[in-house]
Amino acid sequence: MIKLILGVLLWSIAHLLPAVAADFRQRVIAQRGEGVFKGAIALAIVASIALIIWGWKSTAPEFLYLPPIWGRHFAALLVLVAFILFSASHGNNNIRRFVRHPQLTGVIVWGLAHLLANGESRSIVLFGGLTLWALIEIVLINRRDGAWVKPGPAALKRDVIAVVAGLVVYLVFAFSHQWLFGVSPFA
């Protein structure tokens, strides 16, 4: 469990660093170059993913609560919404007019969906930890960037592209989830 916790913490720190330590970032870039800073962050993110996978696989699940019987099916719907939000974070579309941080909001929806469907300790650490990170990230980015200037209207086809892309990625993950993670989301 320690490796899983360390992985989630390292992921969070690597992603929060630009929002909380802009001065530190600028000093490193001035002294070592932007490539070194970006490389160090990328290395930390790769290491965090490795720790998360290693920690997940080496931790036996301990059930802390029993998810509701309808939790899995509702979670599947929420994950679809999360993937649409992920897709909406790229490019100009009308979803971005209503959701300031679609990718981070997607992480929150994805994490809450998994907490709704899973009641064991390692799920709480992983999905709860990433949900908490995304919430903190949104608050810090909003504080750093100030008032939200909403983008102007976009063509409807941009929304269709975001929804279809999210649906395609969702279907790929839904039907490969058993193979990738050992759990069928529709079982």
mmCIF file with all atom_site columns, C-alpha atoms in Angstrom:
data_model
loop_
_atom_site.group_PDB
_atom_site.id
_atom_site.type_symbol
_atom_site.label_atom_id
_atom_site.label_alt_id
_atom_site.label_comp_id
_atom_site.label_asym_id
_atom_site.label_entity_id
_atom_site.label_seq_id
_atom_site.pdbx_PDB_ins_code
_atom_site.Cartn_x
_atom_site.Cartn_y
_atom_site.Cartn_z
_atom_site.occupancy
_atom_site.B_iso_or_equiv
_atom_site.pdbx_formal_charge
_atom_site.auth_seq_id
_atom_site.auth_comp_id
_atom_site.auth_asym_id
_atom_site.auth_atom_id
_atom_site.pdbx_PDB_model_num
ATOM 1   C CA . MET A 1 1   ? 0.000   0.000  0.000   1.00 0.00 ? 1   MET A CA 1
ATOM 2   C CA . ILE A 1 2   ? 2.930   2.330  0.702   1.00 0.00 ? 2   ILE A CA 1
ATOM 3   C CA . LYS A 1 3   ? 4.082   2.145  -2.938  1.00 0.00 ? 3   LYS A CA 1
ATOM 4   C CA . LEU A 1 4   ? 0.568   2.997  -4.130  1.00 0.00 ? 4   LEU A CA 1
ATOM 5   C CA . ILE A 1 5   ? 0.335   5.957  -1.750  1.00 0.00 ? 5   ILE A CA 1
ATOM 6   C CA . LEU A 1 6   ? 3.803   7.170  -2.791  1.00 0.00 ? 6   LEU A CA 1
ATOM 7   C CA . GLY A 1 7   ? 2.829   6.855  -6.455  1.00 0.00 ? 7   GLY A CA 1
ATOM 8   C CA . VAL A 1 8   ? -0.317  8.941  -6.002  1.00 0.00 ? 8   VAL A CA 1
ATOM 9   C CA . LEU A 1 9   ? 1.627   11.520 -3.958  1.00 0.00 ? 9   LEU A CA 1
ATOM 10  C CA . LEU A 1 10  ? 4.419   11.735 -6.547  1.00 0.00 ? 10  LEU A CA 1
ATOM 11  C CA . TRP A 1 11  ? 1.834   12.132 -9.344  1.00 0.00 ? 11  TRP A CA 1
ATOM 12  C CA . SER A 1 12  ? 0.131   14.903 -7.384  1.00 0.00 ? 12  SER A CA 1
ATOM 13  C CA . ILE A 1 13  ? 3.337   16.753 -6.530  1.00 0.00 ? 13  ILE A CA 1
ATOM 14  C CA . ALA A 1 14  ? 4.645   16.578 -10.102 1.00 0.00 ? 14  ALA A CA 1
ATOM 15  C CA . HIS A 1 15  ? 1.388   17.999 -11.442 1.00 0.00 ? 15  HIS A CA 1
ATOM 16  C CA . LEU A 1 16  ? 0.843   20.567 -8.675  1.00 0.00 ? 16  LEU A CA 1
ATOM 17  C CA . LEU A 1 17  ? 4.383   21.955 -8.821  1.00 0.00 ? 17  LEU A CA 1
ATOM 18  C CA . PRO A 1 18  ? 3.795   24.416 -11.697 1.00 0.00 ? 18  PRO A CA 1
ATOM 19  C CA . ALA A 1 19  ? 0.708   25.828 -9.952  1.00 0.00 ? 19  ALA A CA 1
ATOM 20  C CA . VAL A 1 20  ? 2.203   26.146 -6.463  1.00 0.00 ? 20  VAL A CA 1
ATOM 21  C CA . ALA A 1 21  ? 5.864   26.820 -7.153  1.00 0.00 ? 21  ALA A CA 1
ATOM 22  C CA . ALA A 1 22  ? 6.034   29.074 -10.193 1.00 0.00 ? 22  ALA A CA 1
ATOM 23  C CA . ASP A 1 23  ? 9.118   30.842 -8.782  1.00 0.00 ? 23  ASP A CA 1
ATOM 24  C CA . PHE A 1 24  ? 10.919  27.530 -8.263  1.00 0.00 ? 24  PHE A CA 1
ATOM 25  C CA . ARG A 1 25  ? 10.007  26.490 -11.797 1.00 0.00 ? 25  ARG A CA 1
ATOM 26  C CA . GLN A 1 26  ? 11.384  29.734 -13.222 1.00 0.00 ? 26  GLN A CA 1
ATOM 27  C CA . ARG A 1 27  ? 14.627  29.409 -11.221 1.00 0.00 ? 27  ARG A CA 1
ATOM 28  C CA . VAL A 1 28  ? 15.206  25.859 -12.469 1.00 0.00 ? 28  VAL A CA 1
ATOM 29  C CA . ILE A 1 29  ? 14.461  26.891 -16.048 1.00 0.00 ? 29  ILE A CA 1
ATOM 30  C CA . ALA A 1 30  ? 16.799  29.903 -15.756 1.00 0.00 ? 30  ALA A CA 1
ATOM 31  C CA . GLN A 1 31  ? 19.610  27.787 -14.296 1.00 0.00 ? 31  GLN A CA 1
ATOM 32  C CA . ARG A 1 32  ? 19.195  24.485 -16.138 1.00 0.00 ? 32  ARG A CA 1
ATOM 33  C CA . GLY A 1 33  ? 16.875  25.146 -19.067 1.00 0.00 ? 33  GLY A CA 1
ATOM 34  C CA . GLU A 1 34  ? 13.256  24.334 -19.789 1.00 0.00 ? 34  GLU A CA 1
ATOM 35  C CA . GLY A 1 35  ? 14.139  20.898 -21.155 1.00 0.00 ? 35  GLY A CA 1
ATOM 36  C CA . VAL A 1 36  ? 15.672  19.857 -17.838 1.00 0.00 ? 36  VAL A CA 1
ATOM 37  C CA . PHE A 1 37  ? 12.614  21.024 -15.908 1.00 0.00 ? 37  PHE A CA 1
ATOM 38  C CA . LYS A 1 38  ? 10.183  19.295 -18.271 1.00 0.00 ? 38  LYS A CA 1
ATOM 39  C CA . GLY A 1 39  ? 12.341  16.177 -18.300 1.00 0.00 ? 39  GLY A CA 1
ATOM 40  C CA . ALA A 1 40  ? 12.402  16.011 -14.500 1.00 0.00 ? 40  ALA A CA 1
ATOM 41  C CA . ILE A 1 41  ? 8.618   16.418 -14.319 1.00 0.00 ? 41  ILE A CA 1
ATOM 42  C CA . ALA A 1 42  ? 8.116   13.774 -17.029 1.00 0.00 ? 42  ALA A CA 1
ATOM 43  C CA . LEU A 1 43  ? 10.452  11.395 -15.180 1.00 0.00 ? 43  LEU A CA 1
ATOM 44  C CA . ALA A 1 44  ? 8.541   11.982 -11.937 1.00 0.00 ? 44  ALA A CA 1
ATOM 45  C CA . ILE A 1 45  ? 5.241   11.257 -13.707 1.00 0.00 ? 45  ILE A CA 1
ATOM 46  C CA . VAL A 1 46  ? 6.574   8.037  -15.266 1.00 0.00 ? 46  VAL A CA 1
ATOM 47  C CA . ALA A 1 47  ? 7.964   6.985  -11.869 1.00 0.00 ? 47  ALA A CA 1
ATOM 48  C CA . SER A 1 48  ? 4.614   7.772  -10.237 1.00 0.00 ? 48  SER A CA 1
ATOM 49  C CA . ILE A 1 49  ? 2.768   5.592  -12.753 1.00 0.00 ? 49  ILE A CA 1
ATOM 50  C CA . ALA A 1 50  ? 5.241   2.760  -12.160 1.00 0.00 ? 50  ALA A CA 1
ATOM 51  C CA . LEU A 1 51  ? 4.766   3.094  -8.384  1.00 0.00 ? 51  LEU A CA 1
ATOM 52  C CA . ILE A 1 52  ? 0.979   3.164  -8.781  1.00 0.00 ? 52  ILE A CA 1
ATOM 53  C CA . ILE A 1 53  ? 0.989   -0.022 -10.892 1.00 0.00 ? 53  ILE A CA 1
ATOM 54  C CA . TRP A 1 54  ? 3.492   -1.765 -8.620  1.00 0.00 ? 54  TRP A CA 1
ATOM 55  C CA . GLY A 1 55  ? 1.640   -0.650 -5.508  1.00 0.00 ? 55  GLY A CA 1
ATOM 56  C CA . TRP A 1 56  ? -1.752  -1.698 -6.901  1.00 0.00 ? 56  TRP A CA 1
ATOM 57  C CA . LYS A 1 57  ? -0.535  -5.160 -7.915  1.00 0.00 ? 57  LYS A CA 1
ATOM 58  C CA . SER A 1 58  ? 1.302   -5.755 -4.638  1.00 0.00 ? 58  SER A CA 1
ATOM 59  C CA . THR A 1 59  ? -1.575  -4.702 -2.374  1.00 0.00 ? 59  THR A CA 1
ATOM 60  C CA . ALA A 1 60  ? -4.298  -7.151 -1.442  1.00 0.00 ? 60  ALA A CA 1
ATOM 61  C CA . PRO A 1 61  ? -7.724  -5.516 -1.563  1.00 0.00 ? 61  PRO A CA 1
ATOM 62  C CA . GLU A 1 62  ? -9.313  -4.932 1.856   1.00 0.00 ? 62  GLU A CA 1
ATOM 63  C CA . PHE A 1 63  ? -12.991 -4.069 1.686   1.00 0.00 ? 63  PHE A CA 1
ATOM 64  C CA . LEU A 1 64  ? -13.890 -0.982 3.702   1.00 0.00 ? 64  LEU A CA 1
ATOM 65  C CA . TYR A 1 65  ? -17.434 -0.517 2.408   1.00 0.00 ? 65  TYR A CA 1
ATOM 66  C CA . LEU A 1 66  ? -19.885 -2.348 0.206   1.00 0.00 ? 66  LEU A CA 1
ATOM 67  C CA . PRO A 1 67  ? -20.692 -0.381 -2.950  1.00 0.00 ? 67  PRO A CA 1
ATOM 68  C CA . PRO A 1 68  ? -24.376 -0.073 -3.824  1.00 0.00 ? 68  PRO A CA 1
ATOM 69  C CA . ILE A 1 69  ? -25.750 -2.750 -6.148  1.00 0.00 ? 69  ILE A CA 1
ATOM 70  C CA . TRP A 1 70  ? -26.420 -0.123 -8.818  1.00 0.00 ? 70  TRP A CA 1
ATOM 71  C CA . GLY A 1 71  ? -22.982 1.434  -8.366  1.00 0.00 ? 71  GLY A CA 1
ATOM 72  C CA . ARG A 1 72  ? -21.247 -0.368 -11.229 1.00 0.00 ? 72  ARG A CA 1
ATOM 73  C CA . HIS A 1 73  ? -23.842 0.517  -13.822 1.00 0.00 ? 73  HIS A CA 1
ATOM 74  C CA . PHE A 1 74  ? -24.038 4.148  -12.737 1.00 0.00 ? 74  PHE A CA 1
ATOM 75  C CA . ALA A 1 75  ? -20.237 4.256  -12.618 1.00 0.00 ? 75  ALA A CA 1
ATOM 76  C CA . ALA A 1 76  ? -20.105 3.051  -16.237 1.00 0.00 ? 76  ALA A CA 1
ATOM 77  C CA . LEU A 1 77  ? -22.307 5.988  -17.243 1.00 0.00 ? 77  LEU A CA 1
ATOM 78  C CA . LEU A 1 78  ? -20.198 8.439  -15.225 1.00 0.00 ? 78  LEU A CA 1
ATOM 79  C CA . VAL A 1 79  ? -17.004 7.153  -16.840 1.00 0.00 ? 79  VAL A CA 1
ATOM 80  C CA . LEU A 1 80  ? -18.548 7.868  -20.248 1.00 0.00 ? 80  LEU A CA 1
ATOM 81  C CA . VAL A 1 81  ? -19.145 11.456 -19.093 1.00 0.00 ? 81  VAL A CA 1
ATOM 82  C CA . ALA A 1 82  ? -15.534 11.585 -17.850 1.00 0.00 ? 82  ALA A CA 1
ATOM 83  C CA . PHE A 1 83  ? -14.149 10.491 -21.225 1.00 0.00 ? 83  PHE A CA 1
ATOM 84  C CA . ILE A 1 84  ? -16.286 13.065 -23.021 1.00 0.00 ? 84  ILE A CA 1
ATOM 85  C CA . LEU A 1 85  ? -14.882 15.716 -20.673 1.00 0.00 ? 85  LEU A CA 1
ATOM 86  C CA . PHE A 1 86  ? -11.337 14.467 -21.362 1.00 0.00 ? 86  PHE A CA 1
ATOM 87  C CA . SER A 1 87  ? -11.998 14.789 -25.094 1.00 0.00 ? 87  SER A CA 1
ATOM 88  C CA . ALA A 1 88  ? -13.541 18.236 -24.666 1.00 0.00 ? 88  ALA A CA 1
ATOM 89  C CA . SER A 1 89  ? -10.315 19.510 -23.113 1.00 0.00 ? 89  SER A CA 1
ATOM 90  C CA . HIS A 1 90  ? -8.700  19.410 -26.561 1.00 0.00 ? 90  HIS A CA 1
ATOM 91  C CA . GLY A 1 91  ? -9.756  21.971 -29.103 1.00 0.00 ? 91  GLY A CA 1
ATOM 92  C CA . ASN A 1 92  ? -12.480 24.586 -29.141 1.00 0.00 ? 92  ASN A CA 1
ATOM 93  C CA . ASN A 1 93  ? -16.003 23.372 -28.318 1.00 0.00 ? 93  ASN A CA 1
ATOM 94  C CA . ASN A 1 94  ? -19.037 24.529 -26.388 1.00 0.00 ? 94  ASN A CA 1
ATOM 95  C CA . ILE A 1 95  ? -18.396 22.173 -23.480 1.00 0.00 ? 95  ILE A CA 1
ATOM 96  C CA . ARG A 1 96  ? -15.435 24.400 -22.610 1.00 0.00 ? 96  ARG A CA 1
ATOM 97  C CA . ARG A 1 97  ? -17.843 27.332 -22.316 1.00 0.00 ? 97  ARG A CA 1
ATOM 98  C CA . PHE A 1 98  ? -19.527 25.597 -19.365 1.00 0.00 ? 98  PHE A CA 1
ATOM 99  C CA . VAL A 1 99  ? -16.650 23.675 -17.776 1.00 0.00 ? 99  VAL A CA 1
ATOM 100 C CA . ARG A 1 100 ? -13.481 25.653 -17.074 1.00 0.00 ? 100 ARG A CA 1
ATOM 101 C CA . HIS A 1 101 ? -11.272 22.598 -16.599 1.00 0.00 ? 101 HIS A CA 1
ATOM 102 C CA . PRO A 1 102 ? -12.849 19.721 -18.530 1.00 0.00 ? 102 PRO A CA 1
ATOM 103 C CA . GLN A 1 103 ? -9.906  17.339 -18.192 1.00 0.00 ? 103 GLN A CA 1
ATOM 104 C CA . LEU A 1 104 ? -9.556  17.796 -14.430 1.00 0.00 ? 104 LEU A CA 1
ATOM 105 C CA . THR A 1 105 ? -13.332 17.678 -14.029 1.00 0.00 ? 105 THR A CA 1
ATOM 106 C CA . GLY A 1 106 ? -13.226 14.439 -16.015 1.00 0.00 ? 106 GLY A CA 1
ATOM 107 C CA . VAL A 1 107 ? -10.666 13.040 -13.562 1.00 0.00 ? 107 VAL A CA 1
ATOM 108 C CA . ILE A 1 108 ? -12.995 13.937 -10.683 1.00 0.00 ? 108 ILE A CA 1
ATOM 109 C CA . VAL A 1 109 ? -15.994 12.270 -12.353 1.00 0.00 ? 109 VAL A CA 1
ATOM 110 C CA . TRP A 1 110 ? -13.848 9.223  -13.260 1.00 0.00 ? 110 TRP A CA 1
ATOM 111 C CA . GLY A 1 111 ? -12.506 8.938  -9.712  1.00 0.00 ? 111 GLY A CA 1
ATOM 112 C CA . LEU A 1 112 ? -15.922 9.298  -8.072  1.00 0.00 ? 112 LEU A CA 1
ATOM 113 C CA . ALA A 1 113 ? -17.342 6.716  -10.480 1.00 0.00 ? 113 ALA A CA 1
ATOM 114 C CA . HIS A 1 114 ? -14.696 4.219  -9.442  1.00 0.00 ? 114 HIS A CA 1
ATOM 115 C CA . LEU A 1 115 ? -15.290 4.955  -5.744  1.00 0.00 ? 115 LEU A CA 1
ATOM 116 C CA . LEU A 1 116 ? -18.978 4.281  -6.336  1.00 0.00 ? 116 LEU A CA 1
ATOM 117 C CA . ALA A 1 117 ? -18.183 0.879  -7.847  1.00 0.00 ? 117 ALA A CA 1
ATOM 118 C CA . ASN A 1 118 ? -15.313 -0.213 -5.567  1.00 0.00 ? 118 ASN A CA 1
ATOM 119 C CA . GLY A 1 119 ? -15.142 -0.250 -1.803  1.00 0.00 ? 119 GLY A CA 1
ATOM 120 C CA . GLU A 1 120 ? -11.690 -1.591 -1.111  1.00 0.00 ? 120 GLU A CA 1
ATOM 121 C CA . SER A 1 121 ? -8.663  0.146  0.310   1.00 0.00 ? 121 SER A CA 1
ATOM 122 C CA . ARG A 1 122 ? -6.484  0.343  -2.770  1.00 0.00 ? 122 ARG A CA 1
ATOM 123 C CA . SER A 1 123 ? -9.343  1.809  -4.842  1.00 0.00 ? 123 SER A CA 1
ATOM 124 C CA . ILE A 1 124 ? -9.917  4.438  -2.175  1.00 0.00 ? 124 ILE A CA 1
ATOM 125 C CA . VAL A 1 125 ? -6.225  5.381  -2.214  1.00 0.00 ? 125 VAL A CA 1
ATOM 126 C CA . LEU A 1 126 ? -5.953  5.482  -6.022  1.00 0.00 ? 126 LEU A CA 1
ATOM 127 C CA . PHE A 1 127 ? -9.291  6.934  -7.086  1.00 0.00 ? 127 PHE A CA 1
ATOM 128 C CA . GLY A 1 128 ? -9.812  9.032  -3.974  1.00 0.00 ? 128 GLY A CA 1
ATOM 129 C CA . GLY A 1 129 ? -6.252  10.339 -4.179  1.00 0.00 ? 129 GLY A CA 1
ATOM 130 C CA . LEU A 1 130 ? -6.506  11.302 -7.854  1.00 0.00 ? 130 LEU A CA 1
ATOM 131 C CA . THR A 1 131 ? -9.916  12.892 -7.273  1.00 0.00 ? 131 THR A CA 1
ATOM 132 C CA . LEU A 1 132 ? -8.470  14.952 -4.432  1.00 0.00 ? 132 LEU A CA 1
ATOM 133 C CA . TRP A 1 133 ? -5.474  15.935 -6.593  1.00 0.00 ? 133 TRP A CA 1
ATOM 134 C CA . ALA A 1 134 ? -7.770  17.120 -9.412  1.00 0.00 ? 134 ALA A CA 1
ATOM 135 C CA . LEU A 1 135 ? -9.873  19.183 -6.981  1.00 0.00 ? 135 LEU A CA 1
ATOM 136 C CA . ILE A 1 136 ? -6.780  20.826 -5.489  1.00 0.00 ? 136 ILE A CA 1
ATOM 137 C CA . GLU A 1 137 ? -5.343  21.421 -8.965  1.00 0.00 ? 137 GLU A CA 1
ATOM 138 C CA . ILE A 1 138 ? -8.518  23.210 -10.077 1.00 0.00 ? 138 ILE A CA 1
ATOM 139 C CA . VAL A 1 139 ? -8.481  25.465 -7.005  1.00 0.00 ? 139 VAL A CA 1
ATOM 140 C CA . LEU A 1 140 ? -4.794  26.320 -7.444  1.00 0.00 ? 140 LEU A CA 1
ATOM 141 C CA . ILE A 1 141 ? -5.057  26.972 -11.185 1.00 0.00 ? 141 ILE A CA 1
ATOM 142 C CA . ASN A 1 142 ? -8.105  29.178 -10.631 1.00 0.00 ? 142 ASN A CA 1
ATOM 143 C CA . ARG A 1 143 ? -6.246  31.123 -7.950  1.00 0.00 ? 143 ARG A CA 1
ATOM 144 C CA . ARG A 1 144 ? -3.175  31.483 -10.165 1.00 0.00 ? 144 ARG A CA 1
ATOM 145 C CA . ASP A 1 145 ? -5.038  32.413 -13.365 1.00 0.00 ? 145 ASP A CA 1
ATOM 146 C CA . GLY A 1 146 ? -7.752  34.615 -11.863 1.00 0.00 ? 146 GLY A CA 1
ATOM 147 C CA . ALA A 1 147 ? -11.192 35.186 -13.310 1.00 0.00 ? 147 ALA A CA 1
ATOM 148 C CA . TRP A 1 148 ? -12.334 32.795 -15.997 1.00 0.00 ? 148 TRP A CA 1
ATOM 149 C CA . VAL A 1 149 ? -12.666 34.277 -19.448 1.00 0.00 ? 149 VAL A CA 1
ATOM 150 C CA . LYS A 1 150 ? -15.114 31.918 -21.108 1.00 0.00 ? 150 LYS A CA 1
ATOM 151 C CA . PRO A 1 151 ? -14.396 31.037 -24.715 1.00 0.00 ? 151 PRO A CA 1
ATOM 152 C CA . GLY A 1 152 ? -16.826 32.162 -27.375 1.00 0.00 ? 152 GLY A CA 1
ATOM 153 C CA . PRO A 1 153 ? -19.335 29.886 -29.067 1.00 0.00 ? 153 PRO A CA 1
ATOM 154 C CA . ALA A 1 154 ? -17.987 27.077 -31.219 1.00 0.00 ? 154 ALA A CA 1
ATOM 155 C CA . ALA A 1 155 ? -19.505 25.219 -34.126 1.00 0.00 ? 155 ALA A CA 1
ATOM 156 C CA . LEU A 1 156 ? -21.775 22.333 -33.123 1.00 0.00 ? 156 LEU A CA 1
ATOM 157 C CA . LYS A 1 157 ? -19.547 19.923 -35.035 1.00 0.00 ? 157 LYS A CA 1
ATOM 158 C CA . ARG A 1 158 ? -16.815 20.587 -32.443 1.00 0.00 ? 158 ARG A CA 1
ATOM 159 C CA . ASP A 1 159 ? -19.126 19.281 -29.709 1.00 0.00 ? 159 ASP A CA 1
ATOM 160 C CA . VAL A 1 160 ? -20.005 16.260 -31.831 1.00 0.00 ? 160 VAL A CA 1
ATOM 161 C CA . ILE A 1 161 ? -16.293 15.552 -32.326 1.00 0.00 ? 161 ILE A CA 1
ATOM 162 C CA . ALA A 1 162 ? -15.649 15.759 -28.560 1.00 0.00 ? 162 ALA A CA 1
ATOM 163 C CA . VAL A 1 163 ? -18.599 13.487 -27.749 1.00 0.00 ? 163 VAL A CA 1
ATOM 164 C CA . VAL A 1 164 ? -17.761 10.924 -30.447 1.00 0.00 ? 164 VAL A CA 1
ATOM 165 C CA . ALA A 1 165 ? -14.068 10.901 -29.487 1.00 0.00 ? 165 ALA A CA 1
ATOM 166 C CA . GLY A 1 166 ? -15.017 10.428 -25.830 1.00 0.00 ? 166 GLY A CA 1
ATOM 167 C CA . LEU A 1 167 ? -17.410 7.628  -26.769 1.00 0.00 ? 167 LEU A CA 1
ATOM 168 C CA . VAL A 1 168 ? -14.780 5.842  -28.871 1.00 0.00 ? 168 VAL A CA 1
ATOM 169 C CA . VAL A 1 169 ? -12.172 6.010  -26.103 1.00 0.00 ? 169 VAL A CA 1
ATOM 170 C CA . TYR A 1 170 ? -14.817 4.899  -23.591 1.00 0.00 ? 170 TYR A CA 1
ATOM 171 C CA . LEU A 1 171 ? -15.717 1.866  -25.710 1.00 0.00 ? 171 LEU A CA 1
ATOM 172 C CA . VAL A 1 172 ? -12.057 0.928  -26.139 1.00 0.00 ? 172 VAL A CA 1
ATOM 173 C CA . PHE A 1 173 ? -11.524 1.068  -22.373 1.00 0.00 ? 173 PHE A CA 1
ATOM 174 C CA . ALA A 1 174 ? -14.850 -0.584 -21.548 1.00 0.00 ? 174 ALA A CA 1
ATOM 175 C CA . PHE A 1 175 ? -14.179 -3.595 -23.728 1.00 0.00 ? 175 PHE A CA 1
ATOM 176 C CA . SER A 1 176 ? -10.487 -3.896 -22.838 1.00 0.00 ? 176 SER A CA 1
ATOM 177 C CA . HIS A 1 177 ? -10.930 -3.167 -19.106 1.00 0.00 ? 177 HIS A CA 1
ATOM 178 C CA . GLN A 1 178 ? -11.061 -6.876 -18.218 1.00 0.00 ? 178 GLN A CA 1
ATOM 179 C CA . TRP A 1 179 ? -7.876  -7.556 -20.167 1.00 0.00 ? 179 TRP A CA 1
ATOM 180 C CA . LEU A 1 180 ? -6.049  -4.439 -18.949 1.00 0.00 ? 180 LEU A CA 1
ATOM 181 C CA . PHE A 1 181 ? -7.138  -4.352 -15.313 1.00 0.00 ? 181 PHE A CA 1
ATOM 182 C CA . GLY A 1 182 ? -8.672  -7.748 -14.585 1.00 0.00 ? 182 GLY A CA 1
ATOM 183 C CA . VAL A 1 183 ? -12.140 -6.345 -13.872 1.00 0.00 ? 183 VAL A CA 1
ATOM 184 C CA . SER A 1 184 ? -15.128 -6.199 -16.172 1.00 0.00 ? 184 SER A CA 1
ATOM 185 C CA . PRO A 1 185 ? -17.017 -2.917 -15.742 1.00 0.00 ? 185 PRO A CA 1
ATOM 186 C CA . PHE A 1 186 ? -20.234 -4.581 -16.901 1.00 0.00 ? 186 PHE A CA 1
ATOM 187 C CA . ALA A 1 187 ? -20.114 -7.739 -14.774 1.00 0.00 ? 187 ALA A CA 1
#
